[in-house]
PDB file of C-alpha atoms in Angstrom:
ATOM      1  CA  UNK A 141     -22.602  13.194 -21.549  1.00 47.00           C
ATOM      2  CA  UNK A 142     -24.716  11.641 -18.773  1.00 41.00           C
ATOM      3  CA  UNK A 143     -21.993   9.054 -18.135  1.00 47.00           C
ATOM      4  CA  UNK A 144     -19.432  11.835 -17.673  1.00 50.00           C
ATOM      5  CA  UNK A 145     -21.693  13.723 -15.275  1.00 44.00           C
ATOM      6  CA  UNK A 146     -22.303  10.529 -13.274  1.00 48.00           C
ATOM      7  CA  UNK A 147     -18.569   9.867 -13.131  1.00 50.00           C
ATOM      8  CA  UNK A 148     -17.859  13.392 -11.840  1.00 50.00           C
ATOM      9  CA  UNK A 149     -20.575  13.108  -9.181  1.00 48.00           C
ATOM     10  CA  UNK A 150     -19.289   9.718  -8.019  1.00 51.00           C
ATOM     11  CA  UNK A 151     -15.687  10.932  -8.004  1.00 52.00           C
ATOM     12  CA  UNK A 152     -16.693  13.862  -5.783  1.00 52.00           C
ATOM     13  CA  UNK A 153     -18.555  11.468  -3.501  1.00 50.00           C
ATOM     14  CA  UNK A 154     -15.464   9.280  -3.190  1.00 48.00           C
ATOM     15  CA  UNK A 155     -13.422  12.253  -2.026  1.00 51.00           C
ATOM     16  CA  UNK A 156     -16.066  13.495   0.406  1.00 51.00           C
ATOM     17  CA  UNK A 157     -16.898  10.096   1.846  1.00 46.00           C
ATOM     18  CA  UNK A 158     -13.386   8.661   1.896  1.00 51.00           C
ATOM     19  CA  UNK A 159     -12.594  10.439   5.176  1.00 56.00           C
ATOM     20  CA  UNK A 160     -15.859   9.335   6.814  1.00 84.00           C
ATOM     21  CA  UNK A 161     -15.369   5.645   7.478  1.00 86.00           C
ATOM     22  CA  UNK A 162     -17.932   3.769   9.536  1.00 87.00           C
ATOM     23  CA  UNK A 163     -18.097   0.421  11.279  1.00 86.00           C
ATOM     24  CA  UNK A 164     -15.543  -1.580  13.263  1.00 92.00           C
ATOM     25  CA  UNK A 165     -12.018  -2.318  12.110  1.00 94.00           C
ATOM     26  CA  UNK A 166     -11.464  -5.826  10.792  1.00 97.00           C
ATOM     27  CA  UNK A 167      -8.912  -7.585  13.047  1.00 96.00           C
ATOM     28  CA  UNK A 168      -8.104  -9.940  10.169  1.00 95.00           C
ATOM     29  CA  UNK A 169      -6.187  -7.107   8.450  1.00 97.00           C
ATOM     30  CA  UNK A 170      -2.510  -7.109   9.426  1.00 97.00           C
ATOM     31  CA  UNK A 171      -2.109  -3.381   8.663  1.00 97.00           C
ATOM     32  CA  UNK A 172      -4.350  -0.335   9.100  1.00 97.00           C
ATOM     33  CA  UNK A 173      -5.456   2.134   6.411  1.00 96.00           C
ATOM     34  CA  UNK A 174      -2.458   4.453   6.872  1.00 97.00           C
ATOM     35  CA  UNK A 175      -0.021   1.554   6.626  1.00 98.00           C
ATOM     36  CA  UNK A 176      -1.896   0.258   3.600  1.00 98.00           C
ATOM     37  CA  UNK A 177      -1.476   3.626   1.854  1.00 98.00           C
ATOM     38  CA  UNK A 178       2.279   3.430   2.474  1.00 98.00           C
ATOM     39  CA  UNK A 179       2.278  -0.133   1.146  1.00 98.00           C
ATOM     40  CA  UNK A 180       0.564   1.019  -2.039  1.00 98.00           C
ATOM     41  CA  UNK A 181       3.256   3.659  -2.523  1.00 98.00           C
ATOM     42  CA  UNK A 182       5.920   0.983  -2.063  1.00 98.00           C
ATOM     43  CA  UNK A 183       4.356  -1.195  -4.740  1.00 98.00           C
ATOM     44  CA  UNK A 184       3.996   1.755  -7.096  1.00 98.00           C
ATOM     45  CA  UNK A 185       7.739   2.436  -6.763  1.00 98.00           C
ATOM     46  CA  UNK A 186       8.614  -1.245  -7.290  1.00 98.00           C
ATOM     47  CA  UNK A 187       6.784  -2.628 -10.378  1.00 98.00           C
ATOM     48  CA  UNK A 188       6.420  -6.409 -10.511  1.00 98.00           C
ATOM     49  CA  UNK A 189       5.945  -8.612 -13.565  1.00 97.00           C
ATOM     50  CA  UNK A 190       2.556 -10.326 -13.688  1.00 98.00           C
ATOM     51  CA  UNK A 191       2.066 -14.028 -14.373  1.00 97.00           C
ATOM     52  CA  UNK A 192      -0.889 -13.450 -16.688  1.00 98.00           C
ATOM     53  CA  UNK A 193      -3.115 -10.659 -18.083  1.00 98.00           C
ATOM     54  CA  UNK A 194      -5.605  -8.956 -15.783  1.00 98.00           C
ATOM     55  CA  UNK A 195      -9.181  -8.231 -16.879  1.00 98.00           C
ATOM     56  CA  UNK A 196     -11.248  -5.615 -15.018  1.00 98.00           C
ATOM     57  CA  UNK A 197     -14.986  -6.240 -15.374  1.00 98.00           C
ATOM     58  CA  UNK A 198     -17.220  -3.272 -14.644  1.00 98.00           C
ATOM     59  CA  UNK A 199     -20.480  -3.245 -12.705  1.00 97.00           C
ATOM     60  CA  UNK A 200     -24.116  -3.055 -13.768  1.00 96.00           C
ATOM     61  CA  UNK A 201     -24.551  -0.289 -16.379  1.00 93.00           C
ATOM     62  CA  UNK A 202     -21.518   1.441 -14.887  1.00 93.00           C
ATOM     63  CA  UNK A 203     -19.706   4.145 -16.904  1.00 94.00           C
ATOM     64  CA  UNK A 204     -16.500   2.803 -18.445  1.00 95.00           C
ATOM     65  CA  UNK A 205     -14.438   5.508 -16.741  1.00 95.00           C
ATOM     66  CA  UNK A 206     -15.082   3.956 -13.303  1.00 94.00           C
ATOM     67  CA  UNK A 207     -13.732   0.555 -14.336  1.00 96.00           C
ATOM     68  CA  UNK A 208     -10.805   2.248 -16.057  1.00 97.00           C
ATOM     69  CA  UNK A 209      -9.989   4.138 -12.848  1.00 97.00           C
ATOM     70  CA  UNK A 210      -9.788   0.880 -10.888  1.00 98.00           C
ATOM     71  CA  UNK A 211      -7.651  -0.628 -13.621  1.00 98.00           C
ATOM     72  CA  UNK A 212      -5.237   2.293 -13.379  1.00 98.00           C
ATOM     73  CA  UNK A 213      -5.005   1.906  -9.591  1.00 98.00           C
ATOM     74  CA  UNK A 214      -4.203  -1.800  -9.833  1.00 98.00           C
ATOM     75  CA  UNK A 215      -1.890  -1.372 -12.831  1.00 98.00           C
ATOM     76  CA  UNK A 216       0.173   1.266 -11.041  1.00 98.00           C
ATOM     77  CA  UNK A 217       0.669  -1.072  -8.057  1.00 98.00           C
ATOM     78  CA  UNK A 218       1.609  -4.126 -10.111  1.00 98.00           C
ATOM     79  CA  UNK A 219       3.384  -4.185 -13.478  1.00 98.00           C
ATOM     80  CA  UNK A 220       2.716  -0.570 -14.481  1.00 98.00           C
ATOM     81  CA  UNK A 221       2.173  -1.817 -18.048  1.00 98.00           C
ATOM     82  CA  UNK A 222      -1.135  -1.109 -19.816  1.00 98.00           C
ATOM     83  CA  UNK A 223      -0.503  -4.057 -22.149  1.00 98.00           C
ATOM     84  CA  UNK A 224      -1.179  -6.401 -19.215  1.00 98.00           C
ATOM     85  CA  UNK A 225      -4.697  -5.046 -18.637  1.00 98.00           C
ATOM     86  CA  UNK A 226      -8.116  -4.773 -20.235  1.00 98.00           C
ATOM     87  CA  UNK A 227     -11.205  -2.986 -18.913  1.00 98.00           C
ATOM     88  CA  UNK A 228     -14.572  -4.302 -20.101  1.00 98.00           C
ATOM     89  CA  UNK A 229     -17.874  -2.469 -19.652  1.00 97.00           C
ATOM     90  CA  UNK A 230     -21.417  -3.233 -20.862  1.00 95.00           C
ATOM     91  CA  UNK A 231     -23.230  -0.020 -20.030  1.00 89.00           C
ATOM     92  CA  UNK A 232     -26.042  -0.641 -22.513  1.00 88.00           C
ATOM     93  CA  UNK A 233     -26.487  -4.332 -21.726  1.00 88.00           C
ATOM     94  CA  UNK A 234     -29.317  -5.388 -19.429  1.00 90.00           C
ATOM     95  CA  UNK A 235     -28.420  -9.068 -19.555  1.00 96.00           C
ATOM     96  CA  UNK A 236     -25.720 -10.945 -17.645  1.00 98.00           C
ATOM     97  CA  UNK A 237     -25.375 -13.606 -20.404  1.00 97.00           C
ATOM     98  CA  UNK A 238     -24.969 -10.789 -22.933  1.00 96.00           C
ATOM     99  CA  UNK A 239     -22.307  -9.142 -20.775  1.00 97.00           C
ATOM    100  CA  UNK A 240     -20.519 -12.499 -20.345  1.00 98.00           C
ATOM    101  CA  UNK A 241     -20.428 -13.038 -24.108  1.00 97.00           C
ATOM    102  CA  UNK A 242     -19.083  -9.505 -24.572  1.00 97.00           C
ATOM    103  CA  UNK A 243     -16.377 -10.152 -21.976  1.00 98.00           C
ATOM    104  CA  UNK A 244     -15.233 -13.307 -23.759  1.00 98.00           C
ATOM    105  CA  UNK A 245     -15.188 -11.542 -27.144  1.00 97.00           C
ATOM    106  CA  UNK A 246     -13.152  -8.683 -25.704  1.00 98.00           C
ATOM    107  CA  UNK A 247     -10.565 -10.981 -24.100  1.00 98.00           C
ATOM    108  CA  UNK A 248     -10.319 -13.050 -27.264  1.00 98.00           C
ATOM    109  CA  UNK A 249      -9.835  -9.890 -29.324  1.00 97.00           C
ATOM    110  CA  UNK A 250      -7.158  -8.532 -26.994  1.00 98.00           C
ATOM    111  CA  UNK A 251      -5.229 -11.774 -26.437  1.00 98.00           C
ATOM    112  CA  UNK A 252      -6.266 -14.366 -29.074  1.00 98.00           C
ATOM    113  CA  UNK A 253      -6.196 -17.995 -27.962  1.00 98.00           C
ATOM    114  CA  UNK A 254      -5.488 -21.080 -30.091  1.00 97.00           C
ATOM    115  CA  UNK A 255      -7.627 -23.173 -27.764  1.00 97.00           C
ATOM    116  CA  UNK A 256     -11.048 -23.735 -29.411  1.00 96.00           C
ATOM    117  CA  UNK A 257     -12.788 -23.934 -26.027  1.00 97.00           C
ATOM    118  CA  UNK A 258     -11.049 -21.417 -23.761  1.00 98.00           C
ATOM    119  CA  UNK A 259      -9.549 -17.955 -23.845  1.00 98.00           C
ATOM    120  CA  UNK A 260      -6.023 -17.297 -22.635  1.00 98.00           C
ATOM    121  CA  UNK A 261      -5.629 -17.688 -18.882  1.00 98.00           C
ATOM    122  CA  UNK A 262      -6.388 -14.444 -17.033  1.00 98.00           C
ATOM    123  CA  UNK A 263      -6.886 -13.042 -13.576  1.00 98.00           C
ATOM    124  CA  UNK A 264     -10.116 -11.071 -13.205  1.00 99.00           C
ATOM    125  CA  UNK A 265     -10.846  -8.079 -10.962  1.00 98.00           C
ATOM    126  CA  UNK A 266     -14.610  -7.652 -10.977  1.00 98.00           C
ATOM    127  CA  UNK A 267     -16.725  -4.787  -9.681  1.00 98.00           C
ATOM    128  CA  UNK A 268     -20.173  -5.645  -8.301  1.00 98.00           C
ATOM    129  CA  UNK A 269     -22.200  -7.435 -11.020  1.00 98.00           C
ATOM    130  CA  UNK A 270     -18.930  -7.983 -12.885  1.00 98.00           C
ATOM    131  CA  UNK A 271     -18.217 -10.868 -10.517  1.00 98.00           C
ATOM    132  CA  UNK A 272     -21.381 -12.638 -11.671  1.00 98.00           C
ATOM    133  CA  UNK A 273     -20.473 -11.884 -15.288  1.00 98.00           C
ATOM    134  CA  UNK A 274     -17.077 -13.524 -14.720  1.00 98.00           C
ATOM    135  CA  UNK A 275     -18.543 -16.609 -13.061  1.00 98.00           C
ATOM    136  CA  UNK A 276     -21.014 -17.095 -15.917  1.00 98.00           C
ATOM    137  CA  UNK A 277     -18.370 -16.423 -18.599  1.00 98.00           C
ATOM    138  CA  UNK A 278     -16.204 -19.165 -17.062  1.00 98.00           C
ATOM    139  CA  UNK A 279     -18.987 -21.731 -17.529  1.00 98.00           C
ATOM    140  CA  UNK A 280     -19.360 -23.805 -20.753  1.00 95.00           C
ATOM    141  CA  UNK A 281     -21.671 -22.366 -23.431  1.00 95.00           C
ATOM    142  CA  UNK A 282     -22.622 -23.477 -26.947  1.00 93.00           C
ATOM    143  CA  UNK A 283     -22.123 -20.079 -28.576  1.00 92.00           C
ATOM    144  CA  UNK A 284     -18.805 -18.913 -27.126  1.00 96.00           C
ATOM    145  CA  UNK A 285     -15.535 -19.922 -25.530  1.00 97.00           C
ATOM    146  CA  UNK A 286     -15.127 -20.107 -21.766  1.00 98.00           C
ATOM    147  CA  UNK A 287     -13.311 -17.328 -19.958  1.00 98.00           C
ATOM    148  CA  UNK A 288     -10.208 -19.109 -18.645  1.00 98.00           C
ATOM    149  CA  UNK A 289      -9.926 -17.645 -15.139  1.00 98.00           C
ATOM    150  CA  UNK A 290      -7.053 -18.495 -12.809  1.00 98.00           C
ATOM    151  CA  UNK A 291      -8.081 -16.159  -9.984  1.00 98.00           C
ATOM    152  CA  UNK A 292     -11.226 -14.064  -9.611  1.00 98.00           C
ATOM    153  CA  UNK A 293     -11.206 -11.077  -7.264  1.00 99.00           C
ATOM    154  CA  UNK A 294     -14.667  -9.589  -6.672  1.00 98.00           C
ATOM    155  CA  UNK A 295     -15.523  -6.233  -5.100  1.00 98.00           C
ATOM    156  CA  UNK A 296     -18.982  -5.948  -3.509  1.00 98.00           C
ATOM    157  CA  UNK A 297     -20.361  -8.577  -5.874  1.00 98.00           C
ATOM    158  CA  UNK A 298     -23.904  -9.776  -5.010  1.00 98.00           C
ATOM    159  CA  UNK A 299     -22.953 -13.468  -4.942  1.00 98.00           C
ATOM    160  CA  UNK A 300     -25.984 -14.113  -2.738  1.00 98.00           C
ATOM    161  CA  UNK A 301     -28.140 -11.431  -4.314  1.00 97.00           C
ATOM    162  CA  UNK A 302     -28.343  -7.672  -3.916  1.00 96.00           C
ATOM    163  CA  UNK A 303     -30.412  -5.891  -1.278  1.00 93.00           C
ATOM    164  CA  UNK A 304     -31.378  -3.276  -3.861  1.00 90.00           C
ATOM    165  CA  UNK A 305     -32.624  -5.907  -6.335  1.00 89.00           C
ATOM    166  CA  UNK A 306     -35.183  -7.041  -3.774  1.00 87.00           C
ATOM    167  CA  UNK A 307     -36.864  -3.663  -4.198  1.00 88.00           C
ATOM    168  CA  UNK A 308     -35.959  -2.510  -7.697  1.00 85.00           C
ATOM    169  CA  UNK A 309     -35.471  -4.756 -10.742  1.00 85.00           C
ATOM    170  CA  UNK A 310     -35.741  -3.060 -14.129  1.00 89.00           C
ATOM    171  CA  UNK A 311     -34.057  -5.493 -16.527  1.00 94.00           C
ATOM    172  CA  UNK A 312     -33.073  -9.196 -16.762  1.00 95.00           C
ATOM    173  CA  UNK A 313     -29.713  -8.502 -15.092  1.00 96.00           C
ATOM    174  CA  UNK A 314     -31.262  -6.922 -12.008  1.00 95.00           C
ATOM    175  CA  UNK A 315     -33.888  -9.695 -11.795  1.00 95.00           C
ATOM    176  CA  UNK A 316     -31.022 -12.233 -11.864  1.00 96.00           C
ATOM    177  CA  UNK A 317     -29.451 -10.460  -8.878  1.00 97.00           C
ATOM    178  CA  UNK A 318     -32.515 -10.931  -6.671  1.00 96.00           C
ATOM    179  CA  UNK A 319     -31.678 -13.014  -3.589  1.00 96.00           C
ATOM    180  CA  UNK A 320     -32.631 -16.643  -4.172  1.00 96.00           C
ATOM    181  CA  UNK A 321     -32.846 -16.331  -7.978  1.00 97.00           C
ATOM    182  CA  UNK A 322     -32.473 -19.400 -10.185  1.00 97.00           C
ATOM    183  CA  UNK A 323     -29.532 -17.699 -11.885  1.00 98.00           C
ATOM    184  CA  UNK A 324     -27.559 -17.433  -8.639  1.00 98.00           C
ATOM    185  CA  UNK A 325     -28.404 -21.041  -7.781  1.00 98.00           C
ATOM    186  CA  UNK A 326     -27.035 -22.153 -11.162  1.00 97.00           C
ATOM    187  CA  UNK A 327     -23.790 -20.276 -10.517  1.00 98.00           C
ATOM    188  CA  UNK A 328     -23.410 -21.937  -7.120  1.00 97.00           C
ATOM    189  CA  UNK A 329     -24.048 -25.379  -8.613  1.00 97.00           C
ATOM    190  CA  UNK A 330     -21.404 -24.957 -11.333  1.00 96.00           C
ATOM    191  CA  UNK A 331     -17.924 -26.450 -11.095  1.00 93.00           C
ATOM    192  CA  UNK A 332     -15.667 -23.467 -10.442  1.00 95.00           C
ATOM    193  CA  UNK A 333     -12.143 -24.574 -11.309  1.00 95.00           C
ATOM    194  CA  UNK A 334     -10.531 -21.280 -10.229  1.00 98.00           C
ATOM    195  CA  UNK A 335      -9.777 -19.429  -7.007  1.00 98.00           C
ATOM    196  CA  UNK A 336     -12.305 -16.791  -5.905  1.00 98.00           C
ATOM    197  CA  UNK A 337     -11.400 -14.059  -3.425  1.00 98.00           C
ATOM    198  CA  UNK A 338     -14.339 -11.841  -2.458  1.00 98.00           C
ATOM    199  CA  UNK A 339     -13.899  -8.337  -1.005  1.00 98.00           C
ATOM    200  CA  UNK A 340     -16.563  -6.143   0.564  1.00 98.00           C
ATOM    201  CA  UNK A 341     -17.098  -3.007   2.657  1.00 98.00           C
ATOM    202  CA  UNK A 342     -19.518  -2.546   5.519  1.00 98.00           C
ATOM    203  CA  UNK A 343     -22.470  -0.177   5.103  1.00 97.00           C
ATOM    204  CA  UNK A 344     -23.088  -1.369   1.553  1.00 97.00           C
ATOM    205  CA  UNK A 345     -26.753  -0.458   1.165  1.00 95.00           C
ATOM    206  CA  UNK A 346     -26.859  -1.787  -2.427  1.00 96.00           C
ATOM    207  CA  UNK A 347     -25.594  -5.346  -1.939  1.00 97.00           C
ATOM    208  CA  UNK A 348     -24.811  -5.935   1.735  1.00 97.00           C
ATOM    209  CA  UNK A 349     -21.485  -7.188   3.056  1.00 98.00           C
ATOM    210  CA  UNK A 350     -22.988 -10.469   4.278  1.00 98.00           C
ATOM    211  CA  UNK A 351     -24.067 -11.305   0.707  1.00 98.00           C
ATOM    212  CA  UNK A 352     -20.750 -10.491  -0.983  1.00 98.00           C
ATOM    213  CA  UNK A 353     -19.300 -14.021  -1.056  1.00 98.00           C
ATOM    214  CA  UNK A 354     -20.751 -17.215  -2.549  1.00 98.00           C
ATOM    215  CA  UNK A 355     -22.996 -19.353  -0.369  1.00 96.00           C
ATOM    216  CA  UNK A 356     -21.000 -21.088   2.360  1.00 96.00           C
ATOM    217  CA  UNK A 357     -17.973 -18.783   1.920  1.00 98.00           C
ATOM    218  CA  UNK A 358     -16.818 -15.568   3.568  1.00 98.00           C
ATOM    219  CA  UNK A 359     -15.417 -12.328   2.132  1.00 98.00           C
ATOM    220  CA  UNK A 360     -12.487 -10.174   3.129  1.00 98.00           C
ATOM    221  CA  UNK A 361     -14.265  -7.176   4.662  1.00 98.00           C
ATOM    222  CA  UNK A 362     -13.241  -3.697   5.676  1.00 98.00           C
ATOM    223  CA  UNK A 363     -14.819  -0.620   7.215  1.00 97.00           C
ATOM    224  CA  UNK A 364     -17.211   1.130   4.872  1.00 96.00           C
ATOM    225  CA  UNK A 365     -17.910   4.780   4.192  1.00 96.00           C
ATOM    226  CA  UNK A 366     -20.803   6.893   5.408  1.00 94.00           C
ATOM    227  CA  UNK A 367     -22.276   7.202   1.923  1.00 94.00           C
ATOM    228  CA  UNK A 368     -21.962   5.235  -1.321  1.00 95.00           C
ATOM    229  CA  UNK A 369     -19.983   2.450   0.353  1.00 97.00           C
ATOM    230  CA  UNK A 370     -20.897   0.152  -2.520  1.00 96.00           C
ATOM    231  CA  UNK A 371     -18.823   2.348  -4.829  1.00 95.00           C
ATOM    232  CA  UNK A 372     -15.995   3.594  -2.602  1.00 97.00           C
ATOM    233  CA  UNK A 373     -14.579   0.088  -2.151  1.00 97.00           C
ATOM    234  CA  UNK A 374     -12.529   0.779  -5.298  1.00 96.00           C
ATOM    235  CA  UNK A 375     -10.411   3.292  -3.388  1.00 96.00           C
ATOM    236  CA  UNK A 376     -10.133   1.462  -0.055  1.00 98.00           C
ATOM    237  CA  UNK A 377      -6.363   1.270   0.611  1.00 98.00           C
ATOM    238  CA  UNK A 378      -6.523  -1.944   2.655  1.00 98.00           C
ATOM    239  CA  UNK A 379      -8.441  -3.786  -0.039  1.00 98.00           C
ATOM    240  CA  UNK A 380      -6.286  -2.375  -2.847  1.00 98.00           C
ATOM    241  CA  UNK A 381      -3.148  -3.372  -0.947  1.00 98.00           C
ATOM    242  CA  UNK A 382      -4.320  -6.958  -0.379  1.00 98.00           C
ATOM    243  CA  UNK A 383      -5.519  -7.306  -3.980  1.00 98.00           C
ATOM    244  CA  UNK A 384      -2.334  -5.872  -5.467  1.00 98.00           C
ATOM    245  CA  UNK A 385      -0.148  -8.050  -3.254  1.00 98.00           C
ATOM    246  CA  UNK A 386      -1.987 -11.165  -4.405  1.00 98.00           C
ATOM    247  CA  UNK A 387      -1.602 -10.186  -8.074  1.00 98.00           C
ATOM    248  CA  UNK A 388       2.112  -9.590  -7.492  1.00 98.00           C
ATOM    249  CA  UNK A 389       2.537 -12.971  -5.780  1.00 98.00           C
ATOM    250  CA  UNK A 390       3.290 -11.396  -2.386  1.00 98.00           C
ATOM    251  CA  UNK A 391       1.850 -12.484   0.986  1.00 98.00           C
ATOM    252  CA  UNK A 392      -1.649 -11.042   1.514  1.00 98.00           C
ATOM    253  CA  UNK A 393      -2.525  -8.800   4.461  1.00 98.00           C
ATOM    254  CA  UNK A 394      -5.978 -10.251   5.192  1.00 98.00           C
ATOM    255  CA  UNK A 395      -7.993 -13.437   5.077  1.00 97.00           C
ATOM    256  CA  UNK A 396     -11.754 -14.025   4.766  1.00 98.00           C
ATOM    257  CA  UNK A 397     -13.939 -13.755   7.857  1.00 98.00           C
ATOM    258  CA  UNK A 398     -17.613 -13.180   8.646  1.00 97.00           C
ATOM    259  CA  UNK A 399     -18.692  -9.522   8.354  1.00 98.00           C
ATOM    260  CA  UNK A 400     -20.318  -8.254  11.540  1.00 96.00           C
ATOM    261  CA  UNK A 401     -23.118  -6.602   9.539  1.00 94.00           C
ATOM    262  CA  UNK A 402     -24.064  -5.452   6.055  1.00 91.00           C
TER     263      UNK A 402
END
């Protein structure tokens, strides 16, 4: 019940805040928001076969409905086929290793792999903490397979720690997201072996746009919203257009650059 109420409140916030964008336009985007909306309609009318399954990983204790909504948006602009997608949430898990193990089990259950060490090859679209879950799941472990990622797309993921975690940390997952944590250092030290494309919005008071790409890398950034910018990234037409184009194998509309602020 509480999850449904939270989802309704956030959905209302998306609608109210979606018209109130803040911050400068990113010159690295080839098209503006209106053109991006038209591009999304074009892709919706022209489904494209995907090269591999797509896994949507939800954020920290996030209601499943929010990850499912992003999945539907991406699905409708790519293949249009639910069989190509899986949404994974870990609302009751307070541990990133626990969430990573759950993600691997879910992918293995959906698309079983004959490889004893890796799952089937997938692309991953990860919301916030989901990006850290994906990076950990792709690393070797004694008690599970590795998540076999070809491309990882992250949305407002605290690759360099979350601003909010500096002030509030209530479980092992939030402690791991503190800037400078040993967990984040271990992720950065690991061999990646896949492409990572990080997206972020300005005015993200939870993570911060300047922290939304791994150390030494830059994200693709866009204007944020006046409130709840950490969450409204899921409906940003420029970001959805670039992400969907990449999944479809089409030329992207933006490249990484340094955000002017958080």
